[in-house]
Amino acid sequence: MRKLFRNLFLSFIMVISYSLSGISVTNGTDLPHFPAGKFTRGTRTVQIGGVTRKVTYRSYLHIPYVSKPVDSAYQSMNVWVPDSIDGRAVDAANAPILLEIGVGGYLAVNNSVSHSADEKAGLALSSGYVVVYPGCRGRDNRFPDGTYFGKAPAAIADLKAAVRYIRYNKGILPGNTEWIISVGCSAGGALSALLGTSGNNHLFDNYLDQIGAADESDNIFAAACYSPITDLEHADMAYEWMFGKIPGRSGIADQKLSEELKNDFLHYQLSLNLDGINHFGIINANNYQNYLLMFYLIPSANEYLSRLTDDERQNYLANNKWITWENENSSFAFNDYVNHVGRMKGLPAFDDFNKQQPEPSLFGNSHTDARHFTAFSLQYSTSNSSAKPEKEVTGLVNMMNALYFTQNGLGSCAPHWWLRNGSSDNHTSQTVMINLATRLQNLGRDVNVKLFWDGGHCADYDQEGFIKWIGLITGYCIQ
Ligand code: DHB
C-alpha cells in the first residue's frame, strides 16, 4: 500500500513538472509499444543475384503509430521482419529498416486493407532487412460529413510519425533505428525526399503533437526517390521550359502563357545557384539542356544501347533516327529527345486553372477540395495581376517541398540519396529531380543518381541495385 501511494505521488510530481516545463505528457507516453510477440508468419520466394531464396518472415499488420489518430486505418503500419533465409535463421536486430511509402497521386494509403510484402519488400527481406510499410492520410480523405482530413501536410506528418514510432521502439521493433531508409515513387518519391531533407524541422511540431506522435527524432539515414513529383510551386515553369514547344493531347499550349512561365523558370533556376558536377559551373535555363545531355541523357542512352545485341541496336536506331551511334557513343539534340518523350500535361501542368490536377487538391483545406498555390494561376483565374496565394497556403507549399528544406540549416538532411527517373517520364520536367540531386551534391551528400533510358514514370529497372546499395551505405551483410 505504501508503495502504491509512493508511486502515485511520484506520477503526480512527474505530471506537474512536465506541465510546468511545457512538455506534453500525452505526447508519446500513452502510445503503445510495438507488439513484438504478436505476429503471423509468411514465406516468399525471391529471385536475387541470379539465385532463388526462400525467406520466412514475421508479419505485424496494422500497428497504430500515433496515440491520437484521426483515422487509424491510415495512421498505422505493417512491419515485416525476416526470420530465416533458405532455412538459416537470421537475426534482424541490427538490420537496415526500409520504409516503403506507397503513396501515389498524393492520395491516402489505407493500411487496414491487407497488404502482403511486394517485390521490393521481398528483395529487402531476402537480404535480411526489416521492411516497414506505413499507411498515411492523403488529399482524398473525408469524414462522413464531407470535410477533408488529409490535405497537406497530413501525409508528411504521418510519415514522420511513423519514423518516430520506429525510434520509440528501439530494441523492441527489430532493426537499426539509425539506418532508416525511405523509398517511394512519384508523390511517394516526393514524400521520401521530404523525409530526407526535413528531419526534425520545427514547422511540423504542432502537426505531430496533434496526432500524438512519439517524442523522437524523425531524421533518416537515406532517401530513395523514384520520379519525385516535388518542388510543386516551380513545376509549372519547369514543365514549360521542357515541354513548352511540344504539342500535347489537346494541341500546342498557349504560347504566350508558356513563354511567361518559361521566363519565370529562368529567374527561378538562377536563384537556386546550383553548381553542376565536373566543374560545369552554375546551371541556368540556357545551359540546362547541355547539362542534362552531358551528365544524364547521353550516359543513360549509352548504357542502354551498349547492352543491346548488334541486331537489337540496329533495329532501335532504325526506329529512332534522331540518335546517332558512333564509337560506342550516342549523340542527339535535346529537342529531338523531348519530341520523342512527348508532352503529357496541359498548361499549367500542376496548378491548372480548373484545379483538376492532384496538386491544387493537395493544398485544399478541411472545407475546400482544391486551392491554387501559385501566384501565376491565381492571377490568371482571378484576373487580378497582383493576387498572391495566402500566407497559409505558401507555408503549406514550403512544407511539401523537399528543396525548401535544403536551404541552410532548415532540416537535418539525410547523408545518402538514391534518385532515379525514366528518361521518358513526362509527369514533370527532368530538371525537378536533377535540381534536387545537384543541391544535395552541393551540400556534400552521397548522391547516386541516374535516368533509366526510355523508362516512364516510376520506372525501376534496377531493383536489386537499390537493395545492394543499402548494403553498401550501411555495411550490413547477412552472409
Ligand atoms: C503523381 C503523378 C503526377 O503526375 C502528379 O502530378 C502527382 C502525383 C503520382 O503518380 O503519384
Tab-separated table of C-alpha atoms and ligand atoms in Angstrom:
chain	number	residue	atom	x	y	z
A	1	MET	CA	0.000	0.000	0.000
A	2	ARG	CA	2.805	2.368	0.928
A	3	LYS	CA	4.489	1.562	-2.367
A	4	LEU	CA	1.278	2.334	-4.285
A	5	PHE	CA	0.989	5.727	-2.598
A	6	ARG	CA	4.638	6.433	-3.302
A	7	ASN	CA	4.170	5.599	-6.994
A	8	LEU	CA	1.025	7.716	-7.252
A	9	PHE	CA	2.861	10.594	-5.603
A	10	LEU	CA	5.805	10.244	-7.993
A	11	SER	CA	3.483	10.174	-11.012
A	12	PHE	CA	1.757	13.300	-9.716
A	13	ILE	CA	5.096	15.088	-9.368
A	14	MET	CA	6.084	13.984	-12.890
A	15	VAL	CA	2.860	15.311	-14.418
A	16	ILE	CA	3.295	18.642	-12.609
A	17	SER	CA	6.920	19.033	-13.670
A	18	TYR	CA	6.182	18.049	-17.281
A	19	SER	CA	3.316	20.552	-17.413
A	20	LEU	CA	5.493	23.283	-15.973
A	21	SER	CA	8.245	22.593	-18.459
A	22	GLY	CA	5.724	22.839	-21.298
A	23	ILE	CA	6.277	19.264	-22.490
A	24	SER	CA	3.055	17.483	-23.340
A	25	VAL	CA	2.575	14.441	-21.080
A	26	THR	CA	0.375	12.680	-23.573
A	27	ASN	CA	2.908	13.036	-26.395
A	28	GLY	CA	4.137	9.542	-26.952
A	29	THR	CA	3.760	8.327	-23.407
A	30	ASP	CA	0.370	6.690	-23.973
A	31	LEU	CA	1.432	5.334	-27.339
A	32	PRO	CA	1.536	1.543	-27.057
A	33	HIS	CA	4.867	-0.023	-27.884
A	34	PHE	CA	5.397	-2.345	-30.830
A	35	PRO	CA	3.752	-5.721	-30.106
A	36	ALA	CA	6.896	-7.731	-30.851
A	37	GLY	CA	5.382	-11.041	-29.745
A	38	LYS	CA	2.204	-10.804	-31.819
A	39	PHE	CA	2.779	-11.818	-35.413
A	40	THR	CA	1.883	-14.264	-38.137
A	41	ARG	CA	4.428	-15.933	-40.405
A	42	GLY	CA	4.738	-15.678	-44.140
A	43	THR	CA	7.039	-17.159	-46.743
A	44	ARG	CA	8.221	-15.707	-50.016
A	45	THR	CA	10.380	-16.997	-52.801
A	46	VAL	CA	12.620	-14.300	-54.221
A	47	GLN	CA	14.925	-14.185	-57.249
A	48	ILE	CA	18.009	-12.224	-56.284
A	49	GLY	CA	21.541	-12.145	-57.693
A	50	GLY	CA	20.633	-14.937	-60.110
A	51	VAL	CA	19.610	-17.313	-57.315
A	52	THR	CA	16.321	-18.174	-55.697
A	53	ARG	CA	15.982	-17.533	-51.997
A	54	LYS	CA	13.211	-18.645	-49.726
A	55	VAL	CA	12.595	-16.166	-46.974
A	56	THR	CA	10.403	-16.720	-43.935
A	57	TYR	CA	9.273	-13.564	-42.221
A	58	ARG	CA	7.159	-12.291	-39.354
A	59	SER	CA	4.190	-10.104	-40.319
A	60	TYR	CA	2.882	-7.437	-37.972
A	61	LEU	CA	-0.146	-5.845	-39.568
A	62	HIS	CA	-1.994	-2.607	-38.879
A	63	ILE	CA	0.081	-1.390	-35.946
A	64	PRO	CA	-1.031	2.131	-34.932
A	65	TYR	CA	1.930	4.503	-34.858
A	66	VAL	CA	0.349	7.535	-33.160
A	67	SER	CA	-1.612	7.840	-29.907
A	68	LYS	CA	-4.282	10.233	-31.223
A	69	PRO	CA	-5.022	9.050	-34.759
A	70	VAL	CA	-7.510	10.935	-36.880
A	71	ASP	CA	-8.206	7.584	-38.547
A	72	SER	CA	-6.126	4.565	-37.584
A	73	ALA	CA	-6.978	2.844	-40.870
A	74	TYR	CA	-4.407	5.265	-42.319
A	75	GLN	CA	-2.118	6.029	-39.388
A	76	SER	CA	-0.905	2.506	-38.827
A	77	MET	CA	1.839	0.394	-40.334
A	78	ASN	CA	2.745	-3.099	-41.446
A	79	VAL	CA	6.102	-4.465	-40.405
A	80	TRP	CA	7.863	-7.453	-41.903
A	81	VAL	CA	10.890	-8.962	-40.215
A	82	PRO	CA	12.979	-11.749	-41.786
A	83	ASP	CA	13.229	-14.876	-39.667
A	84	SER	CA	15.128	-17.246	-41.902
A	85	ILE	CA	16.617	-17.298	-45.383
A	86	ASP	CA	16.904	-20.664	-47.114
A	87	GLY	CA	16.280	-22.332	-43.761
A	88	ARG	CA	19.063	-20.425	-42.000
A	89	ALA	CA	17.931	-18.289	-39.056
A	90	VAL	CA	18.636	-14.551	-39.407
A	91	ASP	CA	18.751	-12.046	-36.602
A	92	ALA	CA	17.387	-8.707	-37.831
A	93	ALA	CA	18.178	-6.842	-34.582
A	94	ASN	CA	20.757	-4.632	-36.335
A	95	ALA	CA	19.368	-4.713	-39.877
A	96	PRO	CA	18.632	-1.670	-42.071
A	97	ILE	CA	14.970	-0.646	-41.970
A	98	LEU	CA	13.344	0.017	-45.330
A	99	LEU	CA	10.411	2.417	-45.010
A	100	GLU	CA	8.262	1.807	-48.073
A	101	ILE	CA	5.988	4.706	-48.950
A	102	GLY	CA	3.042	3.512	-51.018
A	103	VAL	CA	1.591	6.950	-51.797
A	104	GLY	CA	0.595	7.742	-55.386
A	105	GLY	CA	-1.110	10.919	-56.600
A	106	TYR	CA	-0.894	12.380	-53.095
A	107	LEU	CA	-3.782	10.052	-52.213
A	108	ALA	CA	-4.174	8.340	-48.845
A	109	VAL	CA	-2.762	4.882	-48.172
A	110	ASN	CA	-5.224	2.755	-46.248
A	111	ASN	CA	-3.384	0.335	-44.031
A	112	SER	CA	-6.451	-1.658	-42.995
A	113	VAL	CA	-6.615	-3.183	-46.457
A	114	SER	CA	-4.438	-6.238	-46.108
A	115	HIS	CA	-1.050	-5.845	-47.726
A	116	SER	CA	1.479	-8.536	-48.315
A	117	ALA	CA	5.139	-7.805	-48.893
A	118	ASP	CA	5.605	-6.595	-52.512
A	119	GLU	CA	8.552	-7.351	-54.797
A	120	LYS	CA	10.832	-4.655	-53.387
A	121	ALA	CA	9.935	-5.754	-49.837
A	122	GLY	CA	10.649	-9.354	-50.836
A	123	LEU	CA	14.107	-8.407	-52.082
A	124	ALA	CA	14.787	-6.450	-48.894
A	125	LEU	CA	13.629	-9.300	-46.657
A	126	SER	CA	15.709	-11.808	-48.561
A	127	SER	CA	18.733	-9.574	-47.854
A	128	GLY	CA	17.931	-9.632	-44.147
A	129	TYR	CA	16.431	-6.129	-43.935
A	130	VAL	CA	13.350	-5.118	-41.959
A	131	VAL	CA	10.510	-3.591	-44.015
A	132	VAL	CA	8.032	-1.059	-42.652
A	133	TYR	CA	5.003	-0.135	-44.754
A	134	PRO	CA	3.118	2.792	-43.223
A	135	GLY	CA	-0.355	3.913	-44.225
A	136	CYS	CA	-0.880	7.674	-44.221
A	137	ARG	CA	-3.534	10.291	-44.819
A	138	GLY	CA	-3.979	11.887	-48.218
A	139	ARG	CA	-5.832	14.577	-50.100
A	140	ASP	CA	-8.892	12.341	-50.721
A	141	ASN	CA	-9.617	11.573	-47.047
A	142	ARG	CA	-13.062	12.763	-45.933
A	143	PHE	CA	-15.150	12.435	-42.799
A	144	PRO	CA	-18.752	11.284	-43.234
A	145	ASP	CA	-19.837	14.955	-43.090
A	146	GLY	CA	-17.749	15.580	-46.222
A	147	THR	CA	-14.933	17.575	-44.620
A	148	TYR	CA	-11.389	16.681	-45.607
A	149	PHE	CA	-8.789	15.400	-43.169
A	150	GLY	CA	-5.758	14.534	-45.271
A	151	LYS	CA	-4.758	17.736	-47.043
A	152	ALA	CA	-1.147	18.988	-46.841
A	153	PRO	CA	0.831	18.453	-44.702
A	154	ALA	CA	-1.018	15.411	-43.287
A	155	ALA	CA	0.882	12.797	-45.326
A	156	ILE	CA	4.348	14.006	-44.340
A	157	ALA	CA	3.280	14.495	-40.712
A	158	ASP	CA	2.117	10.860	-40.678
A	159	LEU	CA	5.291	9.555	-42.283
A	160	LYS	CA	7.406	11.480	-39.780
A	161	ALA	CA	5.278	9.993	-37.019
A	162	ALA	CA	5.982	6.535	-38.470
A	163	VAL	CA	9.733	7.241	-38.348
A	164	ARG	CA	9.403	8.443	-34.754
A	165	TYR	CA	7.456	5.314	-33.857
A	166	ILE	CA	10.300	3.155	-35.165
A	167	ARG	CA	12.759	5.029	-32.900
A	168	TYR	CA	10.313	4.907	-29.997
A	169	ASN	CA	10.540	1.138	-30.289
A	170	LYS	CA	14.311	0.886	-30.472
A	171	GLY	CA	15.266	-2.570	-29.219
A	172	ILE	CA	11.645	-3.781	-29.491
A	173	LEU	CA	10.973	-3.416	-33.196
A	174	PRO	CA	13.874	-5.273	-34.828
A	175	GLY	CA	16.313	-3.260	-36.921
A	176	ASN	CA	18.833	-0.467	-36.529
A	177	THR	CA	16.940	2.779	-35.950
A	178	GLU	CA	19.922	4.746	-37.288
A	179	TRP	CA	19.536	3.009	-40.642
A	180	ILE	CA	16.064	4.057	-41.709
A	181	ILE	CA	15.891	4.267	-45.499
A	182	SER	CA	12.735	5.624	-47.114
A	183	VAL	CA	11.641	4.753	-50.625
A	184	GLY	CA	8.743	5.839	-52.807
A	185	CYS	CA	7.829	6.791	-56.337
A	186	SER	CA	6.182	9.900	-57.769
A	187	ALA	CA	4.199	11.575	-54.959
A	188	GLY	CA	5.707	8.834	-52.773
A	189	GLY	CA	9.147	9.764	-54.142
A	190	ALA	CA	8.499	13.390	-53.242
A	191	LEU	CA	7.482	12.375	-49.713
A	192	SER	CA	10.584	10.215	-49.436
A	193	ALA	CA	12.685	13.233	-50.465
A	194	LEU	CA	10.837	15.374	-47.948
A	195	LEU	CA	11.534	12.898	-45.156
A	196	GLY	CA	15.158	13.006	-46.269
A	197	THR	CA	15.587	16.779	-46.162
A	198	SER	CA	13.244	17.968	-43.410
A	199	GLY	CA	14.377	15.856	-40.434
A	200	ASN	CA	13.264	17.338	-37.089
A	201	ASN	CA	12.151	20.618	-38.596
A	202	HIS	CA	10.007	22.530	-36.109
A	203	LEU	CA	7.412	23.505	-38.722
A	204	PHE	CA	5.895	20.082	-38.162
A	205	ASP	CA	5.850	20.114	-34.351
A	206	ASN	CA	2.201	21.124	-33.912
A	207	TYR	CA	1.003	18.638	-36.504
A	208	LEU	CA	2.943	15.846	-34.821
A	209	ASP	CA	1.688	16.849	-31.351
A	210	GLN	CA	-1.892	16.865	-32.582
A	211	ILE	CA	-1.755	13.232	-33.666
A	212	GLY	CA	0.240	12.065	-30.643
A	213	ALA	CA	3.461	11.194	-32.443
A	214	ALA	CA	6.283	9.788	-30.315
A	215	ASP	CA	8.683	12.375	-28.988
A	216	GLU	CA	11.674	11.139	-31.012
A	217	SER	CA	13.898	12.281	-33.848
A	218	ASP	CA	12.444	11.887	-37.343
A	219	ASN	CA	15.592	12.234	-39.398
A	220	ILE	CA	16.549	9.353	-41.656
A	221	PHE	CA	19.735	7.759	-42.950
A	222	ALA	CA	18.893	7.616	-46.628
A	223	ALA	CA	16.131	8.524	-49.035
A	224	ALA	CA	15.366	6.767	-52.294
A	225	CYS	CA	13.176	8.736	-54.651
A	226	TYR	CA	11.832	7.439	-57.948
A	227	SER	CA	10.330	10.100	-60.266
A	228	PRO	CA	9.797	12.504	-57.377
A	229	ILE	CA	6.977	14.985	-58.040
A	230	THR	CA	8.428	17.698	-55.831
A	231	ASP	CA	9.130	21.465	-55.962
A	232	LEU	CA	5.477	21.828	-56.882
A	233	GLU	CA	5.337	25.622	-56.873
A	234	HIS	CA	8.028	25.726	-59.570
A	235	ALA	CA	6.940	22.663	-61.508
A	236	ASP	CA	4.676	24.559	-63.928
A	237	MET	CA	7.537	26.787	-65.073
A	238	ALA	CA	9.921	23.863	-65.319
A	239	TYR	CA	7.352	21.951	-67.379
A	240	GLU	CA	7.102	24.792	-69.909
A	241	TRP	CA	10.887	25.031	-70.056
A	242	MET	CA	10.988	21.396	-71.098
A	243	PHE	CA	7.728	20.776	-72.961
A	244	GLY	CA	6.543	24.288	-73.910
A	245	LYS	CA	7.003	23.801	-77.666
A	246	ILE	CA	5.698	20.254	-77.852
A	247	PRO	CA	2.039	19.659	-78.680
A	248	GLY	CA	0.136	17.759	-76.017
A	249	ARG	CA	-3.062	15.756	-76.426
A	250	SER	CA	-5.052	18.928	-76.928
A	251	GLY	CA	-2.540	20.575	-79.228
A	252	ILE	CA	0.125	23.145	-78.549
A	253	ALA	CA	-0.149	25.041	-75.260
A	254	ASP	CA	-0.931	28.766	-75.232
A	255	GLN	CA	2.470	30.069	-76.287
A	256	LYS	CA	2.155	33.421	-74.549
A	257	LEU	CA	1.436	31.799	-71.200
A	258	SER	CA	4.036	29.124	-71.843
A	259	GLU	CA	6.665	31.815	-72.507
A	260	GLU	CA	5.681	33.651	-69.337
A	261	LEU	CA	6.161	30.532	-67.267
A	262	LYS	CA	9.406	29.742	-69.038
A	263	ASN	CA	10.665	33.204	-68.220
A	264	ASP	CA	9.782	32.625	-64.553
A	265	PHE	CA	11.841	29.434	-64.738
A	266	LEU	CA	14.852	31.370	-65.966
A	267	HIS	CA	14.795	33.531	-62.822
A	268	TYR	CA	13.978	30.656	-60.538
A	269	GLN	CA	16.781	28.440	-61.833
A	270	LEU	CA	19.308	31.231	-61.371
A	271	SER	CA	18.074	31.870	-57.840
A	272	LEU	CA	18.925	28.267	-56.913
A	273	ASN	CA	22.583	28.917	-57.694
A	274	LEU	CA	23.262	25.227	-58.339
A	275	ASP	CA	26.803	24.228	-59.135
A	276	GLY	CA	26.861	21.473	-61.753
A	277	ILE	CA	29.121	18.446	-61.379
A	278	ASN	CA	32.532	18.109	-63.078
A	279	HIS	CA	33.162	21.881	-62.921
A	280	PHE	CA	30.216	22.569	-65.221
A	281	GLY	CA	29.514	25.851	-63.447
A	282	ILE	CA	26.180	27.299	-62.362
A	283	ILE	CA	23.260	25.647	-64.106
A	284	ASN	CA	20.896	28.101	-65.761
A	285	ALA	CA	17.870	27.855	-68.045
A	286	ASN	CA	20.101	28.203	-71.113
A	287	ASN	CA	22.792	25.657	-70.354
A	288	TYR	CA	20.472	23.133	-68.664
A	289	GLN	CA	19.788	21.229	-71.907
A	290	ASN	CA	23.516	20.617	-72.288
A	291	TYR	CA	23.870	19.733	-68.648
A	292	LEU	CA	21.160	17.090	-68.911
A	293	LEU	CA	22.601	15.760	-72.162
A	294	MET	CA	26.178	15.519	-70.909
A	295	PHE	CA	25.652	14.024	-67.498
A	296	TYR	CA	22.329	12.220	-67.616
A	297	LEU	CA	20.718	11.630	-71.001
A	298	ILE	CA	23.663	10.558	-73.137
A	299	PRO	CA	25.169	8.309	-70.431
A	300	SER	CA	21.729	6.750	-69.978
A	301	ALA	CA	21.263	6.167	-73.727
A	302	ASN	CA	24.823	4.817	-73.965
A	303	GLU	CA	24.244	2.325	-71.191
A	304	TYR	CA	21.032	1.162	-72.830
A	305	LEU	CA	22.417	0.916	-76.352
A	306	SER	CA	25.647	-0.777	-75.387
A	307	ARG	CA	23.743	-3.563	-73.667
A	308	LEU	CA	21.713	-4.428	-76.770
A	309	THR	CA	22.836	-7.064	-79.214
A	310	ASP	CA	24.023	-5.681	-82.579
A	311	ASP	CA	20.704	-6.643	-84.190
A	312	GLU	CA	18.628	-5.094	-81.430
A	313	ARG	CA	20.685	-1.899	-81.562
A	314	GLN	CA	20.375	-1.605	-85.323
A	315	ASN	CA	16.670	-2.053	-85.005
A	316	TYR	CA	16.401	0.521	-82.247
A	317	LEU	CA	18.457	3.075	-84.168
A	318	ALA	CA	16.420	2.469	-87.327
A	319	ASN	CA	13.301	3.376	-85.335
A	320	ASN	CA	14.989	6.351	-83.660
A	321	LYS	CA	16.791	8.157	-86.429
A	322	TRP	CA	17.328	11.198	-84.221
A	323	ILE	CA	20.017	9.239	-82.354
A	324	THR	CA	23.480	8.791	-83.866
A	325	TRP	CA	25.646	5.940	-82.591
A	326	GLU	CA	29.378	6.096	-83.236
A	327	ASN	CA	32.300	4.583	-81.352
A	328	GLU	CA	30.035	3.221	-78.620
A	329	ASN	CA	28.675	6.713	-78.084
A	330	SER	CA	25.265	8.187	-78.747
A	331	SER	CA	24.543	11.772	-79.680
A	332	PHE	CA	21.292	13.595	-80.196
A	333	ALA	CA	19.694	17.016	-79.868
A	334	PHE	CA	17.732	17.893	-76.765
A	335	ASN	CA	14.691	18.992	-78.794
A	336	ASP	CA	14.578	15.659	-80.615
A	337	TYR	CA	14.736	13.877	-77.313
A	338	VAL	CA	11.831	15.968	-75.950
A	339	ASN	CA	9.827	15.240	-79.112
A	340	HIS	CA	10.475	11.558	-78.563
A	341	VAL	CA	9.144	11.829	-74.999
A	342	GLY	CA	6.119	13.993	-75.809
A	343	ARG	CA	4.070	16.290	-73.617
A	344	MET	CA	1.527	14.731	-71.283
A	345	LYS	CA	0.054	17.536	-69.220
A	346	GLY	CA	-1.801	20.720	-70.128
A	347	LEU	CA	-0.852	24.263	-69.133
A	348	PRO	CA	-0.256	24.878	-66.276
A	349	ALA	CA	0.751	21.293	-65.679
A	350	PHE	CA	0.257	21.274	-61.894
A	351	ASP	CA	-1.643	24.311	-60.625
A	352	ASP	CA	-4.072	24.006	-63.529
A	353	PHE	CA	-6.723	26.706	-63.968
A	354	ASN	CA	-9.593	24.272	-63.330
A	355	LYS	CA	-7.934	22.825	-60.221
A	356	GLN	CA	-8.387	19.287	-61.513
A	357	GLN	CA	-4.785	18.115	-61.021
A	358	PRO	CA	-3.708	16.346	-57.803
A	359	GLU	CA	-1.724	19.372	-56.593
A	360	PRO	CA	-4.427	22.042	-56.108
A	361	SER	CA	-6.317	19.315	-54.258
A	362	LEU	CA	-3.275	18.574	-52.083
A	363	PHE	CA	-3.394	22.208	-50.959
A	364	GLY	CA	-7.105	22.265	-50.164
A	365	ASN	CA	-8.293	22.523	-46.568
A	366	SER	CA	-10.956	20.850	-44.446
A	367	HIS	CA	-13.784	22.615	-46.309
A	368	THR	CA	-12.236	23.214	-49.742
A	369	ASP	CA	-11.174	20.408	-52.029
A	370	ALA	CA	-8.691	22.400	-54.103
A	371	ARG	CA	-6.903	25.743	-53.958
A	372	HIS	CA	-4.467	27.480	-56.241
A	373	PHE	CA	-0.976	27.569	-54.801
A	374	THR	CA	0.980	29.626	-57.351
A	375	ALA	CA	0.707	33.368	-57.997
A	376	PHE	CA	0.625	32.643	-61.738
A	377	SER	CA	-2.526	30.515	-61.668
A	378	LEU	CA	-4.202	32.602	-59.008
A	379	GLN	CA	-3.636	35.775	-61.010
A	380	TYR	CA	-4.899	34.198	-64.216
A	381	SER	CA	-8.037	32.757	-62.640
A	382	THR	CA	-8.932	35.893	-60.658
A	383	SER	CA	-7.856	38.321	-63.415
A	384	ASN	CA	-6.047	40.169	-60.660
A	385	SER	CA	-2.440	40.713	-61.617
A	386	SER	CA	-1.326	41.299	-58.040
A	387	ALA	CA	-3.061	38.291	-56.449
A	388	LYS	CA	-0.804	36.071	-54.312
A	389	PRO	CA	-1.541	32.806	-52.538
A	390	GLU	CA	-2.399	33.343	-48.881
A	391	LYS	CA	0.453	33.051	-46.400
A	392	GLU	CA	-1.106	29.890	-45.014
A	393	VAL	CA	-1.003	28.222	-48.459
A	394	THR	CA	2.582	29.343	-49.055
A	395	GLY	CA	3.532	27.825	-45.708
A	396	LEU	CA	1.979	24.501	-46.717
A	397	VAL	CA	3.676	24.610	-50.114
A	398	ASN	CA	7.052	25.002	-48.402
A	399	MET	CA	6.277	22.144	-46.044
A	400	MET	CA	5.678	19.850	-49.029
A	401	ASN	CA	8.848	20.832	-50.895
A	402	ALA	CA	11.987	18.787	-50.279
A	403	LEU	CA	14.087	21.503	-51.909
A	404	TYR	CA	12.798	24.147	-49.471
A	405	PHE	CA	14.393	22.281	-46.566
A	406	THR	CA	17.772	22.045	-48.241
A	407	GLN	CA	18.284	25.740	-47.564
A	408	ASN	CA	20.865	26.350	-44.898
A	409	GLY	CA	20.115	24.819	-41.551
A	410	LEU	CA	16.433	24.210	-42.189
A	411	GLY	CA	16.390	20.493	-41.613
A	412	SER	CA	18.515	17.525	-40.802
A	413	CYS	CA	19.351	16.215	-44.272
A	414	ALA	CA	19.987	12.503	-44.893
A	415	PRO	CA	23.597	11.681	-45.831
A	416	HIS	CA	22.693	9.160	-48.565
A	417	TRP	CA	20.451	9.505	-51.607
A	418	TRP	CA	19.274	7.220	-54.402
A	419	LEU	CA	17.488	9.147	-57.173
A	420	ARG	CA	16.018	7.570	-60.297
A	421	ASN	CA	13.754	8.638	-63.107
A	422	GLY	CA	12.777	7.337	-66.507
A	423	SER	CA	14.205	9.428	-69.368
A	424	SER	CA	10.723	9.391	-70.933
A	425	ASP	CA	8.835	10.461	-67.842
A	426	ASN	CA	6.634	13.406	-68.786
A	427	HIS	CA	4.821	13.844	-65.481
A	428	THR	CA	7.239	16.593	-64.535
A	429	SER	CA	10.340	18.248	-66.017
A	430	GLN	CA	13.645	16.367	-65.766
A	431	THR	CA	15.012	19.472	-64.059
A	432	VAL	CA	12.979	18.744	-60.916
A	433	MET	CA	14.899	15.659	-59.823
A	434	ILE	CA	18.217	16.918	-61.187
A	435	ASN	CA	17.877	20.182	-59.247
A	436	LEU	CA	17.322	18.149	-56.096
A	437	ALA	CA	20.283	15.898	-56.931
A	438	THR	CA	22.545	18.885	-57.619
A	439	ARG	CA	21.539	20.703	-54.445
A	440	LEU	CA	22.297	17.549	-52.441
A	441	GLN	CA	25.640	17.148	-54.234
A	442	ASN	CA	26.433	20.787	-53.485
A	443	LEU	CA	25.671	20.048	-49.826
A	444	GLY	CA	28.217	17.246	-49.900
A	445	ARG	CA	25.718	14.414	-49.685
A	446	ASP	CA	26.341	10.983	-51.184
A	447	VAL	CA	24.054	11.028	-54.243
A	448	ASN	CA	23.548	8.059	-56.524
A	449	VAL	CA	21.500	9.422	-59.407
A	450	LYS	CA	20.637	8.288	-62.915
A	451	LEU	CA	17.979	8.013	-65.585
A	452	PHE	CA	16.635	4.755	-66.964
A	453	TRP	CA	16.675	5.129	-70.729
A	454	ASP	CA	13.180	5.150	-72.279
A	455	GLY	CA	11.745	4.443	-68.855
A	456	GLY	CA	8.470	6.117	-67.978
A	457	HIS	CA	7.061	7.417	-64.743
A	458	CYS	CA	8.288	5.378	-61.765
A	459	ALA	CA	10.465	3.167	-63.966
A	460	ASP	CA	12.654	0.880	-61.868
A	461	TYR	CA	14.950	-1.313	-63.941
A	462	ASP	CA	17.387	-1.986	-61.133
A	463	GLN	CA	15.567	-3.115	-58.008
A	464	GLU	CA	18.443	-5.347	-56.991
A	465	GLY	CA	20.907	-2.496	-57.423
A	466	PHE	CA	18.955	-0.472	-54.891
A	467	ILE	CA	18.891	-3.322	-52.377
A	468	LYS	CA	22.648	-3.806	-52.834
A	469	TRP	CA	23.210	-0.074	-52.360
A	470	ILE	CA	21.553	-0.296	-48.934
A	471	GLY	CA	24.166	-2.911	-48.055
A	472	LEU	CA	26.922	-0.596	-49.292
A	473	ILE	CA	25.857	2.515	-47.370
A	474	THR	CA	25.242	0.606	-44.144
A	475	GLY	CA	27.957	-2.023	-44.452
A	476	TYR	CA	25.313	-4.553	-43.457
A	477	CYS	CA	25.610	-8.038	-44.836
A	478	ILE	CA	23.987	-11.217	-43.546
A	479	GLN	CA	26.409	-13.555	-45.288
B	1	DHB	C1	1.653	11.554	-59.358
B	1	DHB	C2	1.716	11.829	-60.710
B	1	DHB	C3	1.553	13.122	-61.137
B	1	DHB	O1	1.619	13.436	-62.450
B	1	DHB	C4	1.333	14.149	-60.222
B	1	DHB	O2	1.157	15.395	-60.677
B	1	DHB	C5	1.302	13.871	-58.863
B	1	DHB	C6	1.469	12.563	-58.435
B	1	DHB	C7	1.834	10.143	-58.881
B	1	DHB	O3	1.889	9.242	-59.739
B	1	DHB	O4	1.940	9.936	-57.681
